[in-house]
Coordinates of C-alpha atoms in Angstrom, one line a residue:
X1 CA -13.7 41.5 2.6
X2 CA -16.3 43.7 4.2
X3 CA -17.1 46.8 6.2
X4 CA -20.5 47.5 8.0
X5 CA -22.1 50.7 10.0
X6 CA -19.4 53.1 8.9
X7 CA -19.6 56.5 7.4
X8 CA -18.6 57.3 2.9
X9 CA -15.5 59.1 4.0
X10 CA -13.8 56.7 5.7
X11 CA -14.0 54.5 2.5
X12 CA -10.3 54.9 2.0
X13 CA -9.1 54.3 5.2
X14 CA -10.7 51.1 5.8
X15 CA -8.9 50.3 2.3
X16 CA -5.5 51.2 3.2
X17 CA -5.9 48.9 7.1
X18 CA -7.7 46.1 4.7
X19 CA -4.8 46.4 2.3
X20 CA -2.1 46.7 5.6
X21 CA -3.8 43.8 7.2
X22 CA -3.7 41.4 4.6
X23 CA 0.1 41.9 3.5
X24 CA 1.2 41.3 7.1
X25 CA -0.6 38.4 6.8
X26 CA 1.2 36.9 3.9
X27 CA 4.3 38.7 4.4
X28 CA 4.3 37.0 8.3
X29 CA 1.9 33.9 7.5
X30 CA -1.7 33.7 8.7
X31 CA -1.8 32.5 13.3
X32 CA -1.5 28.5 12.4
X33 CA -3.8 28.4 15.5
X34 CA -6.7 30.9 14.7
X35 CA -6.3 29.0 10.9
X36 CA -7.1 25.6 12.2
X37 CA -9.8 27.0 14.7
X38 CA -11.2 28.6 11.7
X39 CA -11.1 25.8 9.6
X40 CA -12.6 22.9 12.1
X41 CA -15.3 25.1 12.5
X42 CA -16.3 25.1 8.6
X43 CA -15.5 21.3 8.2
X44 CA -18.4 21.2 10.9
X45 CA -20.7 23.4 9.3
X46 CA -20.4 21.3 6.2
X47 CA -21.0 17.6 7.8
X48 CA -23.7 19.3 9.2
X49 CA -26.0 21.0 6.6
X50 CA -28.0 21.8 9.0
X51 CA -30.8 24.2 7.6
X52 CA -34.0 24.1 6.8
X53 CA -33.6 24.0 3.2
X54 CA -30.5 20.8 2.8
X55 CA -32.6 19.6 -0.2
X56 CA -32.8 22.2 -2.0
X57 CA -29.0 23.5 -1.2
X58 CA -27.9 20.2 -1.8
X59 CA -29.3 19.8 -5.0
X60 CA -28.4 22.8 -6.3
X61 CA -24.3 21.6 -5.2
X62 CA -24.5 18.5 -7.1
X63 CA -25.1 20.7 -9.9
X64 CA -22.6 23.0 -9.9
X65 CA -20.3 19.3 -11.2
X66 CA -23.6 17.5 -13.1
X67 CA -24.2 20.5 -15.5
X68 CA -20.8 20.4 -17.1
X69 CA -20.9 16.4 -16.9
X70 CA -19.5 16.0 -14.3
X71 CA -20.2 14.0 -10.9
X72 CA -23.0 15.5 -8.9
X73 CA -21.6 13.7 -5.4
X74 CA -18.0 15.4 -5.7
X75 CA -19.6 18.6 -3.6
X76 CA -20.2 16.3 -0.8
X77 CA -16.5 13.4 -0.6
X78 CA -16.0 15.4 2.6
X79 CA -13.7 12.3 3.3
X80 CA -11.2 13.2 0.4
X81 CA -11.7 16.9 0.5
X82 CA -11.0 18.4 3.9
X83 CA -8.1 16.0 5.2
X84 CA -6.5 17.6 1.6
X85 CA -6.9 20.7 2.7
X86 CA -6.2 20.4 7.1
X87 CA -2.5 18.8 5.6
X88 CA -2.3 22.2 3.9
X89 CA -2.6 23.7 7.5
X90 CA 0.9 22.9 8.7
X91 CA 3.1 21.2 6.2
X92 CA 4.9 24.9 5.5
X93 CA 3.5 25.3 2.1
X94 CA 2.5 28.6 2.7
X95 CA -1.0 28.0 0.5
X96 CA -3.0 30.0 2.6
X97 CA -0.8 32.3 2.4
X98 CA -0.5 32.3 -1.5
X99 CA -4.2 32.2 -2.2
X100 CA -4.5 35.1 -0.6
X101 CA -1.7 37.2 -3.0
X102 CA -3.1 35.5 -5.4
X103 CA -6.8 36.4 -4.5
X104 CA -6.3 40.1 -4.0
X105 CA -3.2 41.7 -5.3
X106 CA -2.8 39.0 -8.2
X107 CA -5.9 38.2 -9.7
X108 CA -7.2 41.4 -12.2
X109 CA -10.3 40.6 -11.0
X110 CA -11.8 43.3 -8.4
X111 CA -14.6 45.8 -7.4
X112 CA -15.4 48.0 -5.0
X113 CA -18.8 48.7 -3.6
X114 CA -20.4 51.5 -1.3
X115 CA -23.7 51.0 -0.3
X116 CA -25.0 54.5 0.9
X117 CA -28.4 54.3 2.5
X118 CA -30.7 57.0 1.2
X119 CA -34.2 58.1 3.5
X120 CA -35.2 59.7 -0.4
X121 CA -34.8 57.7 -2.5
X122 CA -37.6 55.1 -2.7
X123 CA -39.8 58.0 -3.0
X124 CA -37.9 59.3 -6.2
X125 CA -38.3 56.3 -7.4
X126 CA -42.1 55.9 -6.9
X127 CA -42.3 59.5 -8.4
X128 CA -40.7 58.4 -11.2
X129 CA -42.6 55.8 -12.1
X130 CA -45.7 57.5 -11.7
X131 CA -44.3 59.8 -13.8
X132 CA -43.8 57.1 -16.7
X133 CA -47.5 55.9 -15.5
X134 CA -48.8 59.3 -16.6
X135 CA -47.2 59.9 -19.6
X136 CA -48.2 56.5 -21.2
X137 CA -51.6 56.7 -20.0
X138 CA -51.8 60.1 -21.2
X139 CA -50.8 58.8 -24.9
X140 CA -53.4 56.6 -25.1
X141 CA -56.4 56.8 -27.4
X142 CA -59.9 55.7 -25.7
X143 CA -59.7 52.6 -28.1
X144 CA -56.6 51.4 -26.3
X145 CA -57.8 53.1 -22.9
X146 CA -61.3 51.2 -23.2
X147 CA -58.8 47.9 -24.1
X148 CA -56.9 48.0 -20.9
X149 CA -60.0 48.8 -18.4
X150 CA -61.3 45.4 -20.3
X151 CA -58.4 43.7 -20.0
X152 CA -58.2 44.3 -16.3
X153 CA -61.8 43.5 -16.1
X154 CA -61.3 40.0 -17.5
X155 CA -58.5 39.4 -15.6
X156 CA -60.8 40.3 -12.3
X157 CA -63.4 37.9 -13.7
X158 CA -60.7 35.0 -14.3
X159 CA -59.0 35.2 -11.0
X160 CA -62.4 34.7 -8.8
X161 CA -64.0 31.9 -11.4
X162 CA -63.5 29.3 -9.8
X163 CA -61.8 26.1 -12.2
X164 CA -63.5 24.0 -13.7
X165 CA -64.4 20.4 -12.5
X166 CA -61.8 18.7 -15.5
X167 CA -59.0 21.4 -14.5
X168 CA -59.7 20.7 -11.3
X169 CA -59.4 16.6 -11.8
X170 CA -56.7 17.7 -13.9
X171 CA -54.2 18.9 -10.6
X172 CA -52.8 16.0 -9.1
X173 CA -53.7 15.3 -5.4
X174 CA -52.5 13.1 -2.5
X175 CA -55.1 11.3 -0.7
X176 CA -55.0 10.0 3.3
X177 CA -55.2 6.3 1.4
X178 CA -51.1 7.5 -0.5
X179 CA -50.1 8.0 3.1
X180 CA -47.4 5.0 3.6
X181 CA -48.0 4.0 7.6
X182 CA -45.4 1.5 8.2
X183 CA -42.6 3.6 8.2
X184 CA -40.3 2.3 10.6
X185 CA -37.7 5.2 12.3
X186 CA -34.0 4.7 13.7
X187 CA -35.1 4.5 17.6
X188 CA -32.3 5.0 20.0
X189 CA -31.5 2.8 23.1
X190 CA -31.6 3.5 26.3
X191 CA -28.6 3.0 28.1
X192 CA -26.2 3.4 31.4
X193 CA -22.6 4.7 31.7
X194 CA -20.2 4.8 34.0
X195 CA -23.4 4.5 36.3
X196 CA -25.9 6.9 34.6
X197 CA -28.6 6.8 32.4
X198 CA -27.6 7.7 28.6
X199 CA -29.3 7.5 25.5
X200 CA -27.8 6.2 22.5
X201 CA -28.7 7.5 19.0
X202 CA -28.5 5.3 16.3
X203 CA -28.1 7.4 12.8
X204 CA -25.0 7.8 10.8
X205 CA -23.9 12.1 11.1
X206 CA -21.3 12.2 8.9
X207 CA -17.7 12.0 11.0
X208 CA -20.4 14.2 13.8
X209 CA -20.5 13.4 17.6
X210 CA -23.2 15.1 19.5
X211 CA -22.8 14.9 23.7
X212 CA -25.6 16.3 25.3
X213 CA -25.6 16.9 29.7
X214 CA -28.6 16.5 31.1
X215 CA -28.0 18.1 34.7
X216 CA -31.4 17.4 37.1
X217 CA -32.5 21.0 39.0
X218 CA -35.7 19.6 39.8
X219 CA -35.2 20.3 43.8
X220 CA -34.2 23.8 43.1
X221 CA -37.0 27.2 45.1
X222 CA -37.6 30.1 42.8
X223 CA -34.5 32.0 44.3
X224 CA -32.3 29.0 43.5
X225 CA -33.6 28.5 40.6
X226 CA -33.0 32.5 39.4
X227 CA -29.5 32.2 40.4
X228 CA -28.8 29.4 38.5
X229 CA -30.4 30.8 35.2
X230 CA -27.3 33.5 35.9
X231 CA -24.8 30.8 36.9
X232 CA -26.2 29.4 33.7
X233 CA -25.3 32.6 31.6
X234 CA -21.9 32.6 32.8
X235 CA -21.3 29.2 32.0
X236 CA -18.2 29.2 29.6
X237 CA -17.1 33.0 30.3
X238 CA -15.0 32.4 33.7
X239 CA -11.7 32.1 34.1
X240 CA -10.8 28.6 35.1
X241 CA -7.3 27.5 36.9
X242 CA -5.5 26.9 33.8
X243 CA -6.9 29.4 30.9
X244 CA -8.3 33.0 31.3
X245 CA -11.9 33.9 29.8
X246 CA -10.4 34.7 26.7
X247 CA -8.3 31.2 26.2
X248 CA -11.5 29.3 26.7
X249 CA -13.5 31.0 24.0
X250 CA -10.6 30.4 21.6
X251 CA -10.4 27.1 22.9
X252 CA -14.2 26.2 22.5
X253 CA -13.8 27.6 18.6
X254 CA -10.9 25.7 17.9
X255 CA -11.7 22.6 19.4
X256 CA -15.7 22.3 19.6
X257 CA -18.3 22.6 16.2
X258 CA -20.8 23.3 18.0
X259 CA -21.5 24.6 21.8
X260 CA -24.2 26.1 23.7
X261 CA -26.1 26.2 27.5
X262 CA -29.6 26.8 28.7
X263 CA -32.5 25.6 31.5
X264 CA -34.9 24.1 30.4
X265 CA -38.6 22.8 32.3
X266 CA -39.9 19.6 30.8
X267 CA -44.0 18.9 31.8
X268 CA -44.0 14.7 32.2
X269 CA -45.8 12.3 30.5
X270 CA -48.5 11.9 32.1
X271 CA -52.4 13.4 32.6
X272 CA -52.8 16.5 32.5
X273 CA -55.0 15.4 36.0
X274 CA -51.0 15.0 37.7
X275 CA -49.0 18.1 36.7
X276 CA -45.2 16.7 37.3
X277 CA -42.4 18.3 35.8
X278 CA -38.7 18.2 35.9
X279 CA -36.2 21.0 35.5
X280 CA -32.5 20.7 33.7
X281 CA -29.4 22.8 33.2
X282 CA -28.3 21.3 29.9
X283 CA -24.8 21.4 28.2
X284 CA -24.7 20.6 24.4
X285 CA -21.8 19.6 22.8
X286 CA -20.8 19.0 18.7
X287 CA -17.2 17.9 17.5
X288 CA -15.7 16.7 14.7
X289 CA -14.6 12.8 15.8
X290 CA -11.4 13.9 15.6
X291 CA -11.6 16.4 18.0
X292 CA -13.5 14.7 20.1
X293 CA -11.2 14.7 23.1
X294 CA -9.6 17.8 22.7
X295 CA -13.2 19.3 23.0
X296 CA -14.2 17.0 25.9
X297 CA -10.6 17.9 28.0
X298 CA -12.3 21.5 27.4
X299 CA -15.9 20.6 28.3
X300 CA -14.2 18.6 31.7
X301 CA -11.6 21.6 32.2
X302 CA -15.6 24.5 32.5
X303 CA -17.4 22.4 34.3
X304 CA -15.0 21.4 37.2
X305 CA -12.5 24.5 37.3
X306 CA -14.3 28.0 36.6
X307 CA -13.7 30.5 39.0
X308 CA -17.2 32.6 39.3
X309 CA -15.7 35.2 40.8
X310 CA -15.0 38.1 38.9
X311 CA -17.5 40.6 40.5
X312 CA -17.4 43.3 37.9
X313 CA -18.0 40.6 35.2
X314 CA -21.2 39.5 36.7
X315 CA -22.2 42.9 37.0
X316 CA -21.9 43.8 32.9
X317 CA -24.0 40.5 32.8
X318 CA -26.9 41.8 34.8
X319 CA -26.7 44.9 33.2
X320 CA -26.9 43.3 29.9
X321 CA -29.4 40.6 31.3
X322 CA -31.6 43.1 31.6
X323 CA -31.3 44.9 28.9
X324 CA -31.7 42.1 27.2
X325 CA -35.5 41.3 29.1
X326 CA -35.8 44.9 28.4
X327 CA -36.3 44.5 25.0
X328 CA -37.4 41.0 24.9
X329 CA -40.2 42.5 27.0
X330 CA -40.4 45.1 23.6
X331 CA -39.9 43.1 20.8
X332 CA -40.6 39.3 22.1
X333 CA -44.5 40.4 23.9
X334 CA -46.5 38.2 23.0
X335 CA -44.0 35.0 23.9
X336 CA -43.6 37.9 27.6
X337 CA -47.4 37.5 27.6
X338 CA -47.8 33.8 27.5
X339 CA -45.3 33.5 30.7
X340 CA -46.8 35.6 32.3
X341 CA -50.0 34.0 32.1
X342 CA -49.1 30.6 32.2
X343 CA -47.5 31.6 35.9
X344 CA -51.0 31.5 36.6
X345 CA -52.0 28.6 35.9
X346 CA -49.1 25.9 36.6
X347 CA -45.7 25.4 38.3
X348 CA -44.1 24.7 35.2
X349 CA -45.5 28.7 34.2
X350 CA -43.6 29.9 37.6
X351 CA -40.5 28.1 36.7
X352 CA -40.5 29.7 33.3
X353 CA -41.4 33.1 34.1
X354 CA -38.9 33.3 36.9
X355 CA -36.1 32.2 34.1
X356 CA -37.3 34.1 31.5
X357 CA -39.8 35.9 31.4
X358 CA -40.8 39.6 33.8
X359 CA -40.4 37.7 37.0
X360 CA -36.6 37.5 35.6
X361 CA -35.8 41.3 35.1
X362 CA -37.6 42.0 38.3
X363 CA -34.8 39.7 39.9
X364 CA -32.1 41.3 37.7
X365 CA -33.3 44.6 39.0
X366 CA -33.3 43.5 42.7
X367 CA -30.0 42.1 42.4
X368 CA -28.1 44.8 40.4
X369 CA -28.7 47.2 43.8
X370 CA -27.5 44.1 46.4
X371 CA -24.5 44.4 44.4
X372 CA -23.8 47.5 45.0
X373 CA -23.0 46.7 48.7
X374 CA -19.8 44.8 49.1
X375 CA -21.9 42.3 51.4
X376 CA -24.2 41.8 48.1
X377 CA -21.3 40.8 46.2
X378 CA -19.9 38.6 48.6
X379 CA -23.1 37.0 48.7
X380 CA -24.2 36.4 45.3
X381 CA -20.2 34.8 44.2
X382 CA -20.7 32.7 47.0
X383 CA -23.8 31.8 45.7
X384 CA -22.6 31.3 41.8
X385 CA -19.5 29.3 43.8
X386 CA -21.2 27.1 45.7
X387 CA -23.8 25.8 42.9
X388 CA -21.5 25.6 40.4
X389 CA -20.2 22.8 42.5
X390 CA -23.9 21.0 43.2
X391 CA -24.9 21.3 39.9
X392 CA -22.5 20.0 38.1
X393 CA -22.1 16.1 40.2
X394 CA -22.6 12.5 38.1
X395 CA -25.5 11.8 40.8
X396 CA -27.2 14.9 38.9
X397 CA -26.1 13.8 35.1
X398 CA -28.1 11.8 32.3
X399 CA -26.6 12.7 28.9
X400 CA -27.9 12.1 25.3
X401 CA -24.9 10.5 22.9
X402 CA -25.2 10.3 18.9
X403 CA -22.1 8.9 16.5
X404 CA -19.0 7.5 17.3
X405 CA -18.2 8.3 20.3
X406 CA -14.6 7.2 22.1
X407 CA -15.6 5.4 24.8
X408 CA -12.4 6.0 26.9
X409 CA -12.7 9.2 26.4
X410 CA -16.7 9.8 27.3
X411 CA -15.8 8.2 30.4
X412 CA -12.9 10.3 31.1
X413 CA -15.5 13.0 31.0
X414 CA -18.4 11.9 32.6
X415 CA -15.6 10.3 35.9
X416 CA -13.8 14.0 35.5
X417 CA -16.9 15.0 37.3
X418 CA -17.6 14.3 41.5
X419 CA -20.0 12.2 42.5
X420 CA -22.0 14.7 44.4
X421 CA -25.9 14.5 45.1
X422 CA -28.8 13.5 44.1
X423 CA -31.8 15.4 43.4
X424 CA -34.0 16.3 46.6
X425 CA -37.7 16.3 45.7
X426 CA -39.2 17.9 43.2
X427 CA -39.9 21.8 44.3
X428 CA -43.5 23.0 45.0
X429 CA -43.4 26.2 43.1
X430 CA -46.1 28.4 44.6
X431 CA -48.5 29.3 41.4
X432 CA -49.4 33.4 40.9
X433 CA -52.3 34.8 42.1
X434 CA -54.8 34.5 39.4
X435 CA -55.9 37.7 37.7
X436 CA -56.5 39.3 34.2
X437 CA -53.6 42.0 33.8
X438 CA -52.2 44.5 31.2
X439 CA -49.0 45.3 31.1
X440 CA -48.3 48.7 29.8
X441 CA -44.7 49.4 28.2
X442 CA -44.0 51.8 25.6
X443 CA -45.9 50.8 21.7
X444 CA -48.1 51.0 19.4
X445 CA -49.6 47.5 19.9
X446 CA -50.2 45.2 21.1
X447 CA -50.4 41.5 22.1
X448 CA -53.2 39.3 23.7
X449 CA -52.6 36.3 25.3
X450 CA -55.4 34.4 26.7
X451 CA -54.1 30.7 28.8
X452 CA -56.1 27.7 30.0
X453 CA -55.9 24.5 31.1
X454 CA -57.7 20.9 30.6
X455 CA -58.5 18.3 32.8
X456 CA -57.8 14.8 32.9
X457 CA -61.5 14.3 31.5
X458 CA -60.3 15.2 27.8
X459 CA -58.1 12.5 26.5
X460 CA -55.3 14.5 24.8
X461 CA -54.2 12.9 21.2
X462 CA -52.1 14.3 18.0
X463 CA -55.2 14.8 16.3
X464 CA -55.1 18.3 18.3
X465 CA -52.8 19.8 16.2
X466 CA -55.7 19.0 13.2
X467 CA -57.4 21.8 15.5
X468 CA -54.8 23.9 16.3
X469 CA -54.6 24.3 12.0
X470 CA -58.4 25.1 11.7
X471 CA -58.6 27.1 14.2
X472 CA -55.4 29.1 13.2
X473 CA -57.3 29.9 9.9
X474 CA -60.2 32.0 12.1
X475 CA -57.8 33.4 13.4
X476 CA -56.3 34.5 10.4
X477 CA -59.5 35.8 9.2
X478 CA -61.0 37.8 12.1
X479 CA -57.4 38.8 13.9
X480 CA -55.4 39.3 10.8
X481 CA -57.1 40.2 8.0
X482 CA -60.2 41.7 10.0
X483 CA -58.5 43.5 12.8
X484 CA -55.4 44.0 11.3
X485 CA -52.6 42.2 13.7
X486 CA -49.9 40.8 12.1
X487 CA -50.9 37.2 12.9
X488 CA -52.8 35.0 15.7
X489 CA -53.0 31.4 16.7
X490 CA -54.2 28.6 19.2
X491 CA -51.8 25.8 21.1
X492 CA -53.3 23.0 22.4
X493 CA -50.2 20.8 24.6
X494 CA -49.9 17.4 25.8
X495 CA -49.9 18.7 29.4
X496 CA -53.2 20.4 29.6
X497 CA -52.0 24.2 28.8
X498 CA -54.1 26.4 25.9
X499 CA -53.4 29.2 25.0
X500 CA -54.0 32.1 22.1
X501 CA -52.6 35.2 21.7
X502 CA -52.0 37.4 18.8
X503 CA -49.5 39.7 17.5
X504 CA -48.4 42.9 16.8
X505 CA -52.5 43.4 17.6
X506 CA -53.7 47.4 17.2
X507 CA -57.0 46.0 18.9
X508 CA -56.4 43.4 21.3
X509 CA -59.3 44.1 23.5
X510 CA -61.3 42.7 20.1
X511 CA -58.7 39.7 20.1
X512 CA -59.7 38.7 23.3
X513 CA -63.4 38.6 22.6
X514 CA -62.3 36.5 19.4
X515 CA -61.3 33.8 20.9
X516 CA -63.9 33.1 23.5
X517 CA -66.2 32.3 20.0
X518 CA -63.6 30.5 17.6
X519 CA -64.3 26.8 18.7
X520 CA -67.1 26.9 16.6
X521 CA -65.1 26.5 13.4
X522 CA -64.0 23.1 14.4
X523 CA -68.1 22.6 14.5
X524 CA -68.2 23.9 11.1
X525 CA -65.5 21.6 9.2
X526 CA -67.5 19.0 6.6
X527 CA -65.3 15.9 5.6
X528 CA -64.1 16.4 2.3
X529 CA -62.2 20.0 4.5
X530 CA -61.1 17.6 7.4
X531 CA -58.8 14.8 4.9
X532 CA -57.5 18.5 3.6
X533 CA -56.0 20.0 7.1
X534 CA -55.6 16.1 8.0
X535 CA -52.3 15.8 4.9
X536 CA -51.6 18.9 6.0
X537 CA -50.8 18.5 9.9
X538 CA -49.5 15.5 8.9
X539 CA -47.3 16.8 6.5
X540 CA -46.2 19.4 9.5
X541 CA -45.5 16.5 12.0
X542 CA -43.2 14.2 10.0
X543 CA -40.4 16.7 8.1
X544 CA -36.8 14.9 7.4
X545 CA -34.8 15.5 10.4
X546 CA -31.0 15.7 10.6
X547 CA -29.4 13.7 13.0
X548 CA -28.6 16.3 15.6
X549 CA -32.8 17.2 15.2
X550 CA -33.1 13.7 15.0
X551 CA -30.9 13.9 19.3
X552 CA -33.7 16.6 20.4
X553 CA -36.6 15.3 19.4
X554 CA -35.7 11.9 21.0
X555 CA -33.8 13.6 24.2
X556 CA -37.5 15.8 24.5
X557 CA -39.2 12.6 24.4
X558 CA -36.9 10.7 27.1
X559 CA -36.8 13.8 29.8
X560 CA -39.9 14.1 29.6
X561 CA -40.8 10.0 30.1
X562 CA -42.8 9.5 26.7
X563 CA -42.6 6.5 25.3
X564 CA -39.6 7.1 22.3
X565 CA -42.0 5.5 20.3
X566 CA -43.8 8.1 20.9
X567 CA -44.2 8.9 16.6
X568 CA -46.4 5.8 15.4
X569 CA -49.1 7.7 18.4
X570 CA -48.9 10.6 17.1
X571 CA -49.6 8.9 13.1
X572 CA -52.9 7.0 14.2
X573 CA -54.3 9.5 16.0
X574 CA -53.9 12.2 13.4
X575 CA -55.0 10.0 10.4
X576 CA -57.2 8.6 13.2
X577 CA -58.8 12.3 13.0
X578 CA -62.8 12.6 12.7
X579 CA -65.3 15.5 12.9
X580 CA -66.8 13.3 16.1
X581 CA -62.9 14.2 17.8
X582 CA -63.4 17.8 16.0
X583 CA -66.9 18.3 18.3
X584 CA -65.0 16.8 21.8
X585 CA -61.8 19.6 21.3
X586 CA -64.3 22.3 21.3
X587 CA -66.1 22.0 23.6
X588 CA -63.2 21.1 25.8
X589 CA -62.3 24.8 24.8
X590 CA -65.1 26.3 25.2
X591 CA -64.7 25.0 28.9
X592 CA -61.2 25.9 29.3
X593 CA -61.7 29.2 28.1
X594 CA -64.8 29.7 31.1
X595 CA -62.2 29.6 33.5
X596 CA -59.0 31.7 31.9
X597 CA -56.6 34.2 32.1
X598 CA -55.1 36.9 29.6
X599 CA -52.2 39.1 29.5
X600 CA -52.0 41.8 27.9
X601 CA -48.7 44.1 26.9
X602 CA -49.2 46.9 24.9
X603 CA -49.1 50.6 24.5
X604 CA -51.5 52.7 26.8
X605 CA -54.1 53.4 23.9
X606 CA -54.3 49.1 23.7
X607 CA -54.1 48.9 27.8
X608 CA -56.6 51.9 28.4
X609 CA -59.1 49.8 25.4
X610 CA -58.7 46.6 27.5
X611 CA -59.8 48.2 30.9
X612 CA -63.1 47.1 31.5
X613 CA -61.3 43.0 30.3
X614 CA -58.4 43.5 32.9
X615 CA -58.2 43.2 36.9
X616 CA -54.3 45.1 37.4
X617 CA -52.1 46.9 34.9
X618 CA -48.4 47.1 35.7
X619 CA -46.2 49.5 34.4
X620 CA -42.6 48.2 33.5
X621 CA -40.7 51.2 32.7

C-alpha cells in the first residue's frame, strides 16, 4: 500500500484507515463486480504487453523460472493461468479475502517506510563528500598527489585518443549488405462490412480484439470543428438513458481493456502541390475476446443514447480545457508554436490549431463567456446534441478491425447506428495571415519554430529521414551544446511540411539564424558517413511492432490514402540514398527557408531579443 502527497503526522491515521478498509474487505467480502473489473483490465494489459521494453521485460520474466531449472515459457502461459484465477472470483471460496488476510495479518514480513522530502539533504550530502575528499587529499604525500594528477592526465589522454586500426577492425560492424531486404510484412485486407469500408488486420493478438471507429468530419467548418472537439472531450462522460456517467465509467473499466477517443487531421497521399486532407473523430476500443459483446453493448449505448444537456458538466469541462491549454502553452510551448506557425501555411495547420492550439484556447474563453447567459447555455447544448446525431452514423463510418472479432456482435454495433447523411464536400479552411509572431508567456526560456513547405517540384521519399538525422546532429551541436537549449530538431513530412524547432531555448534569436545555414551539413557528408546514417535511419524505421501498434500504422496509411505496401517504398528509398540525393534535399531546404514563417514562444527577455525578426507580438496571459 502507498499513500502519496500527505504530511508525516498523518502516518498513524492513514495506517488506521488502511487497517479498517482491509479488515472490512476480509470480513464482508470484496465487491465481485469491482474485482472482476480490476481482473479484466489486468488480464488485458498482461496479454497486450504494449511497452517500449517488451523484449527486455519478457527476458526477465523468462529468467524468473529458467534460472531455477523451470520452464522459461511459464510466465507466458496466459491461457491456463487467467481462467484459473477468474474461476476463483465467483466460486464462493473467498480466495481473495484469504489472500488479503495472509498478506497483511498472517505474514511475519512487514515493513513501513516514510519518505520525507528535504530541501537541505542534497547540500548536506555534497558538503559531507567535499569534507571527506578534503581530508583524504590533505593526507596525501607529494608523491601520491603527483601520481593522482599523472593518472588523471593519462586517463584524459586515453579517452581523447582514437582507437587503433586493429582495435577498430575487431569491432563487429553492420553493413548495408547485411540487411535482409526480402522481408514480407503481414498486410491487412481492405473489405466492406454492413456496407461500410473496413480494414482487417491479420496478425495474432493473444486473445484480444481491437475495434477502431473512424467517423469522417471533413465537411465541418471551423466553428463546428471547434465544437466537435468539445463533444469529443465530453464523449463517454455523460449520462445515457440507461446509466449514469459514473456507471458508464465503471462498465468501461469492467468490460473493456482500452478505450480512447480523439480527433485526427490527416493529410492525404499525393503531390504537395494538391493539398488534400480528411478529418476524423476516432473511437478506439480494446477488449478481451470473451468480453466483446459487453464491450460493444456499452460502446453502442454511449454512441446512440448519450445526453449532452448537463450544463454544469459542460461548464466544468470548458474550465478544465482552458486550464489544460494554458498549461500546454507553458509546458509544451514548442508544440504550440509549431501549430501556430503551420496555421499560417496550410489548411491542415488551421484545423489542428483550432482543435488544440492557441486558437482553441481563445475559442474556449469566448465560449465560457457565452455560457454565462441562459441563451448561451441553451445554444451550446443544442449544438452538442445535434452534432452527436450528425456525426455518429453509418454514413460517416469506416473501421479498423484487429483480432478474432465476433461478426454478429460487430454487425449489431454497426447497425445500432442510424444511417445518417454522408459527409458533404471537404471544407475549405481559411489560412491565417502569414506573419512572424512572438507569443509572450511567463517563462525564462523560449521555443523557436520556423516552418515552410516544399511544392510538387521536389519528389518526396523516405531518404529525408536520413537528412533529418544528419541535420539534427548539426542542430544538437549548434543549439544544444553551444546555445544551451535542451534540444532542437528538423522534421520533413510527405505532404510538404518542413519545420525546425528548439526546446527550452535561452537564445531563440540565434536558433532562428542557425536554421538558415544548417542545410550545408548535408553537402559535407562523405560516403562512409552516409552508410552509417543509412543504417541508423533503417533501424529507426523498422522496429518491432505489437499487434496494436501495427493496427495504428496501417490504419494511418489507409485513412490517408497511402498504398498499404508503403513499407517497401520506404525501405528502397532509405537503402538507395545517395550523396546526390542529399544535395537535392539541401537545395529544397534552402528554398523552403527562403519563404518560411517563424513563431517564438517565450518569456519577455527571449521575445525582446527576437524583436528584429518578428512582425507581431501576442500576449496570451
